[in-house]
Coordinates of C-alpha atoms and ligand atoms in Angstrom, one line a residue:
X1 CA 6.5 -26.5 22.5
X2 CA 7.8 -23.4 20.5
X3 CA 6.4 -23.6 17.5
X4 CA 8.6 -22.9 13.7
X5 CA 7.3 -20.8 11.4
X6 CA 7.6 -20.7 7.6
X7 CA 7.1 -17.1 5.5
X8 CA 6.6 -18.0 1.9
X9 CA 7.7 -14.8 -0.1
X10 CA 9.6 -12.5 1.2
X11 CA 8.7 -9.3 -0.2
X12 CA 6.3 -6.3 1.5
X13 CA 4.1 -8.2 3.3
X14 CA 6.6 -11.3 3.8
X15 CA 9.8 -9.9 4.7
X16 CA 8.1 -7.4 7.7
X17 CA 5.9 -10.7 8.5
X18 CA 8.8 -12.9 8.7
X19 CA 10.8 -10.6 10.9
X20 CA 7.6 -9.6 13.5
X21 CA 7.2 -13.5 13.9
X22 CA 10.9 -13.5 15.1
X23 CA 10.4 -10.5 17.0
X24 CA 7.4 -12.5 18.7
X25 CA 10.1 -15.1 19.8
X26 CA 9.0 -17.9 17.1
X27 CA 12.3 -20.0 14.8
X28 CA 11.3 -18.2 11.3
X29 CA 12.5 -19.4 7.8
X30 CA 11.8 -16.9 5.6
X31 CA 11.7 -18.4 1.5
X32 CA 11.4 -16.6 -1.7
X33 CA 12.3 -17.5 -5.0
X34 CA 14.1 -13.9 -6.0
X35 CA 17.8 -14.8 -5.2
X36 CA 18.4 -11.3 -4.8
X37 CA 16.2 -10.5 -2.6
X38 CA 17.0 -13.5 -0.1
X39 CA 20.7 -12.6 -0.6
X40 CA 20.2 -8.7 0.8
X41 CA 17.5 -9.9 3.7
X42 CA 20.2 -12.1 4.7
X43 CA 22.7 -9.7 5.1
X44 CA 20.2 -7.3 6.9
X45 CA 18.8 -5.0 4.1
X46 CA 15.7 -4.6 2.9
X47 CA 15.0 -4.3 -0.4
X48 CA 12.5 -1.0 -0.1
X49 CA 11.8 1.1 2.1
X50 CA 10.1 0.9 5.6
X51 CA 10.9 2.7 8.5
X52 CA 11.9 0.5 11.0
X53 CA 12.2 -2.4 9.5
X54 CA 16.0 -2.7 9.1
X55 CA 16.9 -2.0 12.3
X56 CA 14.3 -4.8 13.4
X57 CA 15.6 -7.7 10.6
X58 CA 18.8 -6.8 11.6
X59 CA 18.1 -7.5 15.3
X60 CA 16.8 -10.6 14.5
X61 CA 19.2 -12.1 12.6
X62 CA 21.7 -11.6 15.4
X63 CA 19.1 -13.7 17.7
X64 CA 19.4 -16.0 15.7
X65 CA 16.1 -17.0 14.9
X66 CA 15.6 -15.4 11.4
X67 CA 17.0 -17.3 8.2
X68 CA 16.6 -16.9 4.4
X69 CA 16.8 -19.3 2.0
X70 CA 15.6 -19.8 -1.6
X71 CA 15.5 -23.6 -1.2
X72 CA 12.0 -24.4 -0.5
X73 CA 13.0 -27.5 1.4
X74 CA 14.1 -25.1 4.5
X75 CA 10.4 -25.2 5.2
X76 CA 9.8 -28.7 6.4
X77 CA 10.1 -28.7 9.8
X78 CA 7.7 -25.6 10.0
X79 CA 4.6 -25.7 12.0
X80 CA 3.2 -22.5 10.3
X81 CA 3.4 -21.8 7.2
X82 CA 2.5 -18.6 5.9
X83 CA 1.9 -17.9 2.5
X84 CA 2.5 -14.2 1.7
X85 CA 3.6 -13.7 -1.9
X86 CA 1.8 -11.0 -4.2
X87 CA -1.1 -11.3 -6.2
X88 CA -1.0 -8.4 -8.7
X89 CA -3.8 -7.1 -11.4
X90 CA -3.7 -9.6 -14.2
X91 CA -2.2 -8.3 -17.4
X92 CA -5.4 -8.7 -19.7
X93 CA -8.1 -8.2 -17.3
X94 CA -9.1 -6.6 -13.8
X95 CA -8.8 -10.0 -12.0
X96 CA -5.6 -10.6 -9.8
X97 CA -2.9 -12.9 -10.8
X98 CA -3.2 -16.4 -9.3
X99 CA 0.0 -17.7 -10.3
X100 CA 2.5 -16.8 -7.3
X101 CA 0.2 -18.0 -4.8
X102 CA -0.6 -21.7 -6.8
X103 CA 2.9 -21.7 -7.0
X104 CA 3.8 -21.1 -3.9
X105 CA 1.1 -23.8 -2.5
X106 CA 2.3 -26.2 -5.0
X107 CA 5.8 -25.8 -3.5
X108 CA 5.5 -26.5 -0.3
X109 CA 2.5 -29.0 0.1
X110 CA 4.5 -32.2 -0.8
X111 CA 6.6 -31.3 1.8
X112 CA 4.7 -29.5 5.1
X113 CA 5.7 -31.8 7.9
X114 CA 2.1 -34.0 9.1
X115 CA -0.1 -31.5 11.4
X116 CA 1.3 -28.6 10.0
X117 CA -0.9 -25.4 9.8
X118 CA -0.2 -23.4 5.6
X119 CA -2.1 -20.1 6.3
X120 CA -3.1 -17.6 3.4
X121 CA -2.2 -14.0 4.1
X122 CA -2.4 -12.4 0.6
X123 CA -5.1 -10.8 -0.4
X124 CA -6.9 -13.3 -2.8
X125 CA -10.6 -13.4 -4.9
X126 CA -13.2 -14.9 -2.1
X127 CA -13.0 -18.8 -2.8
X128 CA -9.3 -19.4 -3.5
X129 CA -8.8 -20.6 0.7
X130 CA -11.6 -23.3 -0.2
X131 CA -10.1 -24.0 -3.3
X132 CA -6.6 -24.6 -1.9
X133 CA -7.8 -26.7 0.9
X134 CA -9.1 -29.1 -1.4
X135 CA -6.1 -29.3 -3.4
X136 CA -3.7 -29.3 -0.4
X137 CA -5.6 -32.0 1.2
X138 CA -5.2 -34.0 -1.8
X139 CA -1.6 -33.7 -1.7
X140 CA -0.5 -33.9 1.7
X141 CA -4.0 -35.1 3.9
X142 CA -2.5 -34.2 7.4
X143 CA -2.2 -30.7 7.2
X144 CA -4.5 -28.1 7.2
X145 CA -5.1 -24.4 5.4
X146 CA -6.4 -21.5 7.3
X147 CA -6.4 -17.8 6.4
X148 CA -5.3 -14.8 8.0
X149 CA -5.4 -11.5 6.0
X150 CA -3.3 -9.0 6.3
X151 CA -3.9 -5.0 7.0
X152 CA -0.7 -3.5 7.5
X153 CA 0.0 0.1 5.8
X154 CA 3.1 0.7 4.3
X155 CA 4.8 2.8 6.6
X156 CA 3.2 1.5 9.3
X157 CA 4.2 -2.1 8.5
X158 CA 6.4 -3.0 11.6
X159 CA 4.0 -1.4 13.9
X160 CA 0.5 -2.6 12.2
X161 CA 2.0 -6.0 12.0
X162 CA 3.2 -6.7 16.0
X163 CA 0.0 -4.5 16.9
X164 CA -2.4 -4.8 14.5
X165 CA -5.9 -3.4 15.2
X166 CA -7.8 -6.5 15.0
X167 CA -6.8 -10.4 14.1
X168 CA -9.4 -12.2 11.3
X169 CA -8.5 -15.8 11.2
X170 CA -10.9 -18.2 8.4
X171 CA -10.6 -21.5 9.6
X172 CA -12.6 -25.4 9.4
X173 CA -11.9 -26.4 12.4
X174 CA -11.1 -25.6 15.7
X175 CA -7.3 -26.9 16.1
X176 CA -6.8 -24.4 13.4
X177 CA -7.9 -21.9 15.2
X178 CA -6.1 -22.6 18.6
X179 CA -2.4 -23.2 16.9
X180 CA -3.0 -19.2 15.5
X181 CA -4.0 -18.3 18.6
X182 CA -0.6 -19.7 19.7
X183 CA 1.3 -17.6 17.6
X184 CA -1.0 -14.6 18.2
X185 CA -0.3 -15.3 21.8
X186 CA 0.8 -11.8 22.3
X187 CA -1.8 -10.2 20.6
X188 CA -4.4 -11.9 22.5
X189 CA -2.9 -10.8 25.6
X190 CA -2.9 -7.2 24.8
X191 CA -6.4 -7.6 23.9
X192 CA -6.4 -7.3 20.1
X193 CA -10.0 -7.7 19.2
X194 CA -9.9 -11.8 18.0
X195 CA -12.4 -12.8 14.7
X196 CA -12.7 -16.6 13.4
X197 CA -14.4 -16.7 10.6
X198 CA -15.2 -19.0 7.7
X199 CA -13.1 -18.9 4.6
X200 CA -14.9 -17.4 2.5
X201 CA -15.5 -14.6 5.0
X202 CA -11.9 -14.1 6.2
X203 CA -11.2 -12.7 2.5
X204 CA -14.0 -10.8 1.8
X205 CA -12.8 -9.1 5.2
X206 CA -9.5 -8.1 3.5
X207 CA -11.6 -7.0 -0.3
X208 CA -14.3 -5.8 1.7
X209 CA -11.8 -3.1 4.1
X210 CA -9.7 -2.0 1.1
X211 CA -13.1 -1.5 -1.0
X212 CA -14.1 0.6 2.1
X213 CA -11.0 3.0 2.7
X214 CA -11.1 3.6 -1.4
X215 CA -14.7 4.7 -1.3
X216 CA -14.1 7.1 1.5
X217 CA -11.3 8.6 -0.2
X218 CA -13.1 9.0 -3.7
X219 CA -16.1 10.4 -2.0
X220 CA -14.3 13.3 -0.4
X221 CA -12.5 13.9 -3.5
X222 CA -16.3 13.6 -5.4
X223 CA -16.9 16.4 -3.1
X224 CA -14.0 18.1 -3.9
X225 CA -15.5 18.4 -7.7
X226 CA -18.4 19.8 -5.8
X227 CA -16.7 22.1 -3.8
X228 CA -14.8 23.4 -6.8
X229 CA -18.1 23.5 -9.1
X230 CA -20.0 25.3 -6.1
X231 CA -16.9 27.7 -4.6
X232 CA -16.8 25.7 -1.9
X233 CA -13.6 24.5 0.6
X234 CA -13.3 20.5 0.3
X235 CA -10.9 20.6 3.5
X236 CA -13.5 22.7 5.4
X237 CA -16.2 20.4 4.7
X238 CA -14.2 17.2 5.6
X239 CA -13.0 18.5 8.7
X240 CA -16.7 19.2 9.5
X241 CA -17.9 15.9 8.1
X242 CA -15.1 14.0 10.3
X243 CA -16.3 15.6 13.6
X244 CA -19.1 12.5 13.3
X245 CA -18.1 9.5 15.3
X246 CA -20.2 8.1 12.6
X247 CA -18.4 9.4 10.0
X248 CA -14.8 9.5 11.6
X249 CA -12.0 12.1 10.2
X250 CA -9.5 9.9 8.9
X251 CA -9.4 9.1 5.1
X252 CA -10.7 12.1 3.8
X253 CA -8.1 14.0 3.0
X254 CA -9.3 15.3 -0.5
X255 CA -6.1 14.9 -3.3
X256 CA -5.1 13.5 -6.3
X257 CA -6.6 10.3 -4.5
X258 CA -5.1 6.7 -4.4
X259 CA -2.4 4.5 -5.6
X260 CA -0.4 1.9 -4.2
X261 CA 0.2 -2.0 -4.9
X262 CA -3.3 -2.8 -3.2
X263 CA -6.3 0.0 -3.1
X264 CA -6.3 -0.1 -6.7
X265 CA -5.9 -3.2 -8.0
X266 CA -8.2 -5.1 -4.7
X267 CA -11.0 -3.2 -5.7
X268 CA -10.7 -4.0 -9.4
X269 CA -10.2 -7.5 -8.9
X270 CA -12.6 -7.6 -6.1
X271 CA -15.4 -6.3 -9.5
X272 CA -14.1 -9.0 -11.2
X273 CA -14.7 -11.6 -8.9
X274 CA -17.9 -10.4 -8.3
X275 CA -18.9 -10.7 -11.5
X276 CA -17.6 -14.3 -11.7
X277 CA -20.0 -14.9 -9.3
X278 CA -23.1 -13.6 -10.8
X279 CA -22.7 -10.5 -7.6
X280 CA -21.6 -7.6 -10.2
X281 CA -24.3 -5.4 -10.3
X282 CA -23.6 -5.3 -6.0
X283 CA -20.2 -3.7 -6.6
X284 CA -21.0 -1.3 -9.8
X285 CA -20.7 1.6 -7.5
X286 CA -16.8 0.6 -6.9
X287 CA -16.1 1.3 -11.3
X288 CA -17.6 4.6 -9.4
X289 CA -15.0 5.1 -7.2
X290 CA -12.2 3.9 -9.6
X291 CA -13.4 6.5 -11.8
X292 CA -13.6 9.3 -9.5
X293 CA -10.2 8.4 -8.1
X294 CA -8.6 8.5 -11.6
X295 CA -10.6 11.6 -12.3
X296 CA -8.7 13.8 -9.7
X297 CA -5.2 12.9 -11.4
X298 CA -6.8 14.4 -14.8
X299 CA -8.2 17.7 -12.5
X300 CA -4.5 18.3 -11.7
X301 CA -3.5 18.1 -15.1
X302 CA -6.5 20.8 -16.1
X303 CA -4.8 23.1 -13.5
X304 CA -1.5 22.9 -14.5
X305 CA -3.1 24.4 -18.2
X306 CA -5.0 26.7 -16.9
X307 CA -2.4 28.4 -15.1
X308 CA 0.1 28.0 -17.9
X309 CA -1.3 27.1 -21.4
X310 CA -3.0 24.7 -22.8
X311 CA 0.5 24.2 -24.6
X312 CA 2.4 22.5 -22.2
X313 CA 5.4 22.1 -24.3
X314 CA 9.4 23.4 -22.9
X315 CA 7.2 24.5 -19.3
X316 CA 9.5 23.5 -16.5
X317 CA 7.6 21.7 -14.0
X318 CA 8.8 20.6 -11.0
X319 CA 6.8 17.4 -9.1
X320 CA 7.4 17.3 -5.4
X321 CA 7.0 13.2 -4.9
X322 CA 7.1 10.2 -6.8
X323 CA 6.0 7.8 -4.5
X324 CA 2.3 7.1 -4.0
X325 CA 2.3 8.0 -0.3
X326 CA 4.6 9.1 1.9
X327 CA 7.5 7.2 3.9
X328 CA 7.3 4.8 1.2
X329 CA 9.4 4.6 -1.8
X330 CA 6.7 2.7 -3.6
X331 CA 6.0 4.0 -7.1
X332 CA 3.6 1.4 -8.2
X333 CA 0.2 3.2 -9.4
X334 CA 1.8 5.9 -7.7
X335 CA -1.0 8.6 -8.6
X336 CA 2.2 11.8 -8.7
X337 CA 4.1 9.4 -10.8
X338 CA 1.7 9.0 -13.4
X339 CA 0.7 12.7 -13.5
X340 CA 4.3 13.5 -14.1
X341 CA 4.7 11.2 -16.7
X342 CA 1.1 12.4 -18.3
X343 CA 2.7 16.4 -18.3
X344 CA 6.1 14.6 -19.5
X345 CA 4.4 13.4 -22.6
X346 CA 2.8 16.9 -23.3
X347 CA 5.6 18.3 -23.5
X348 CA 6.4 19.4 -20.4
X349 CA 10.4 19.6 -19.0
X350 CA 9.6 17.7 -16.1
X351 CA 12.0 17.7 -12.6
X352 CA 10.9 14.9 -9.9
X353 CA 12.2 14.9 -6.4
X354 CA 11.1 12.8 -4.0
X355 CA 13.1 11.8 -0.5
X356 CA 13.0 8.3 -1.2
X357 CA 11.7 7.4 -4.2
X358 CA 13.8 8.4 -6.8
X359 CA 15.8 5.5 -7.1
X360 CA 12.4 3.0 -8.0
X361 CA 10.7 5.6 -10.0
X362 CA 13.6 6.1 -12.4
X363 CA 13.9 2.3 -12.7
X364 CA 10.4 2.3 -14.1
X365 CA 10.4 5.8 -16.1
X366 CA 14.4 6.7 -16.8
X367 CA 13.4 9.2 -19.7
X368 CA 12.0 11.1 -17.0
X369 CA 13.7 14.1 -15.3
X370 CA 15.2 13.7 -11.7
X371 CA 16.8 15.9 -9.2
X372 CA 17.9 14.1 -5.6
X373 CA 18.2 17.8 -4.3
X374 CA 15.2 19.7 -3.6
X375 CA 16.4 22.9 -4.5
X376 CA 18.1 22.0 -7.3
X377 CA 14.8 20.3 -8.8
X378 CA 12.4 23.7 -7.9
X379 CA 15.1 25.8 -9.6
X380 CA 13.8 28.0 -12.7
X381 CA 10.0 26.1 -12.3
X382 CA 7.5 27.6 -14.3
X383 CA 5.0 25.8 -12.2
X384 CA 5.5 23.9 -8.9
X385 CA 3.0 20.5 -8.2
X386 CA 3.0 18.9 -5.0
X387 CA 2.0 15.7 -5.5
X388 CA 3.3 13.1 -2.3
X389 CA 2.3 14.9 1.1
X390 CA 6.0 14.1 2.7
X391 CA 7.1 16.0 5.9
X392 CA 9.9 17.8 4.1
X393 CA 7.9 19.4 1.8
X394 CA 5.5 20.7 4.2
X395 CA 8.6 22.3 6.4
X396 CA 9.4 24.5 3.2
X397 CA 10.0 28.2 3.5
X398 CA 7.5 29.2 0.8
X399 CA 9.8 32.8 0.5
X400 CA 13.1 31.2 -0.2
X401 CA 11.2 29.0 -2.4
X402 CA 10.0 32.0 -4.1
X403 CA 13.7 33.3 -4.7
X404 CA 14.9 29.6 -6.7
X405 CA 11.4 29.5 -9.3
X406 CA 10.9 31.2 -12.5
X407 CA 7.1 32.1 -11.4
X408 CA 5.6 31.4 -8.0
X409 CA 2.7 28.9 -8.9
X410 CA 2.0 25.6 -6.7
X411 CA -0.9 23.4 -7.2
X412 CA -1.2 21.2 -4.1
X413 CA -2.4 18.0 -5.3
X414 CA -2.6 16.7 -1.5
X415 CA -4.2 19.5 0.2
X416 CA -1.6 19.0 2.7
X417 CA 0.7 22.7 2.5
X418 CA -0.4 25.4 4.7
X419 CA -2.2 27.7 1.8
X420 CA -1.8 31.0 3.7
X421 CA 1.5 31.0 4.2
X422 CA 2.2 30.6 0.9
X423 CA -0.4 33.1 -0.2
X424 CA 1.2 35.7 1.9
X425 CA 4.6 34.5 0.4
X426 CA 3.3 35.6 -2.6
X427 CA 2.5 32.9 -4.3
X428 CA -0.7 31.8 -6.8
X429 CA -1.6 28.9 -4.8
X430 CA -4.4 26.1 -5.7
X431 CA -5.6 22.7 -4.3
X432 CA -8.1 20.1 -5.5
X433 CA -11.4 21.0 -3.6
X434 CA -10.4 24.8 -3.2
X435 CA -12.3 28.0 -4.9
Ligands
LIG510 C1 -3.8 -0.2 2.3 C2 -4.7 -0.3 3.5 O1 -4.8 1.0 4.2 C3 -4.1 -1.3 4.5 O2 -5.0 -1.5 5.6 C4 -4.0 -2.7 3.7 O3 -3.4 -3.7 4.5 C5 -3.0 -2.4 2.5 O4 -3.6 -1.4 1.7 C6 -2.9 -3.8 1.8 O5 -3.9 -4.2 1.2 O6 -1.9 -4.4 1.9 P1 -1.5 1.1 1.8 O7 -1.6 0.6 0.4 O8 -0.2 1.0 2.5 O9 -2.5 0.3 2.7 O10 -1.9 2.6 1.7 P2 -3.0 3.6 2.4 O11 -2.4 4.2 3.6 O12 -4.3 2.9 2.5 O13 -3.1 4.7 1.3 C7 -3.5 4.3 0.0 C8 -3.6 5.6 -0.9 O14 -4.7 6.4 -0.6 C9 -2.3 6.4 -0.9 O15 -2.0 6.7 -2.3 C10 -2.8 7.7 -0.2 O16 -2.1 8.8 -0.6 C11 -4.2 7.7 -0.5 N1 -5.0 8.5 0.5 C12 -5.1 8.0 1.8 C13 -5.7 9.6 0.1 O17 -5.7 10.0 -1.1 N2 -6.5 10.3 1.0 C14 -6.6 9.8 2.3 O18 -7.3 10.4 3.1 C15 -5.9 8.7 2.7

């Protein structure tokens, strides 16, 4: 029988689930409660940006197998139902907000169809699987909850999510477990390493990766302070560090560190619910790592004075990227973002360009400045910061770069420009990590 699958929210994580499934060959019903949003998936468009990912919910709603709806009834003939709305950082505290998920299970556990299958992809505090069980059973006693967290990057999303480098599945019993290996049929068959866990387990997986990746970034860019107290070269030492099988190159590139909807706030709520449970003093070292990453957005900030003045105000500064990695147009905790509005408020006459971005990061900040032409934002800059490692910055001609700025000064906040070339372009070049 082919089984019909539900996606419950339809935004990062939802949307590019929702049209993978379909991709997979499986009836999808994507719901959400943003109108907006269901309207523009429904005609094709994504609401952000993701390479690939239009052309693919496009091709899928000409199959015919991909819907929208904001009427939460569309769900009940579903087999699967996955819940995949956001769970951002709490307003007063360092916990992540509960609310979309509750709501989301409270939605649609009247109505799951008997021997239905709700699984949990957001990333949640360890115990809220358990604690959803208990009150879905109570509501609707034939269906089940499972959990299945989710590691796709943005950027990556269409490609991590049909070939995702391993698949963690919490479940209670062992018909949960064989309906997701159903719809991971495909996986399976391509070998994608397979991991049942408990619940518990299966989202201290997600907390526990996330935690991971952040520490390896803030320790290279601890290093980086290093490098820069000691004359040392930060991306000398990483690339010599990452030789290591044991260490592995990948996540050390040394910067003005990490942002995003989930690093951040995963590891902070991730403290939180640590503490909750009496485990705090087992993740102190991550305040460590939150520290160290905000640190390195303060170190740019130092540069940019020291190579101007300590009086920041009427400099014209020009930020080369908005969003908080690139091919993304996500701004949130977007670590160049938040340095430009940081100089912004010192006075600074701030120009941001980014490929993408623009369009969100003006939404958020619109007293900032904004140029959609690359050369039109470096024109007459006092001081150049590149801030979001995207290929079109990189490909820039560092001499007819030269002829559009008032003085030929570029920090690097990504360590990601080729520093001779501009040297030998003439230009006062620095970098986080670099004597
Ligand atoms: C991250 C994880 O990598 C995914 O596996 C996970 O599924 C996802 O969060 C999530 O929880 O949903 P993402 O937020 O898309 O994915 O971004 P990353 O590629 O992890 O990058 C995070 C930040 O770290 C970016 O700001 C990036 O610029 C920065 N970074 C990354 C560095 O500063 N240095 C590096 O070496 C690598």
């Amino acid at each position: 029988m082919k089984l019909r699958v539900s996606v419950i929210g339809t935004g990062y994580l939802g949307a590019t689930h929702a049209a993978c499934m379909s991709a997979m060959g499986f009836d999808v019903i994507g719901v959400d409660i943003d109108a907006t949003k269901i309207e523009l998936l429904s005609r094709g468009k994504v609401p952000f940006y993701e390479p690939g990912l239009e052309e693919l919910l496009q091709q899928e709603i000409a199959s015919g197998r991909l819907t929208f709806s904001t009427d939460f009834q569309a769900i009940k003939e579903a087999d699967v139902h996955f819940i995949c709305v956001g769970t951002p950082q709490s307003e007063n505290s360092l916990a992540a907000d509960m609310k979309y998920v509750d709501a989301a299970l409270d939605a649609i556990a009247p109505i799951c169809k008997p021997g239905s299958l709700v699984v949990g992809k957001s990333t949640v505090p360890v115990g809220t699987a358990a604690r959803l069980r208990s009150k879905l059973l109570t509501i609707n006693p034939k269906v089940d909850l499972a959990w299945n967290p989710e590691f796709l990057r943005e950027g990556f999303a269409v490609e991590d999510t049909l070939h995702p480098n391993r698949l963690v599945v919490g479940v209670t019993t062992d018909e949960a477990e064989n309906k997701l290996k159903a719809i991971y049929a495909k996986n399976l068959s391509e070998n994608t390493p397979w991991v049942r866990a408990d619940l518990p387990t299966s989202e201290l997986v997600k907390v526990a990766a996330n935690s991971f990746l952040a520490t390896k970034i803030s320790f290279i860019n601890a290093m980086a302070e290093v490098c820069e107290a000691a004359g040392g070269d930060v991306t000398v030492l990483a690339k010599a560090i990452g030789y290591d099988p044991r260490i592995g190159s990948r996540f050390l590139q040394a910067g003005i560190g990490f942002g995003g909807g989930c690093l951040p706030k995963d590891i902070r709520a991730f403290m939180a619910r640590a503490g909750e449970l009496g485990a705090d003093q087992a993740l102190e070292f991550l305040r460590e790592i939150d520290s160290i990453n905000l640190r390195a957005r303060q170190r740019v900030i130092e540069l940019v004075r020291k190579d101007l003045s300590d009086n920041l105000t009427g400099k014209k500064i020009t930020v080369l990227g908005a969003a908080f990695k690139p091919d993304s147009d996500d701004v949130r905790d977007s670590p160049a973002l938040d340095i430009a509005v940081q100089i912004a408020a010192a006075g600074a006459q701030v120009t941001i360009h980014d490929p993408k971005a623009i369009a969100p990061a003006k939404k958020r900040f619109p007293a900032l400045g904004f140029a959609e032409d690359v050369e039109v934002a470096l024109k007459g800059a006092d001081l150049v910061l590149h801030l979001t490692e995207w290929k079109q910055y990189r490909e820039l001609d560092p001499v007819k770069v030269k002829a559009l700025v008032a003085s030929p000064i570029i920090i690097d906040g990504r360590n990601a420009l080729d520093r001779e070339a501009w040297i030998a372009a003439g230009w006062k070049f620095r970098a986080l990590g670099r004597s």
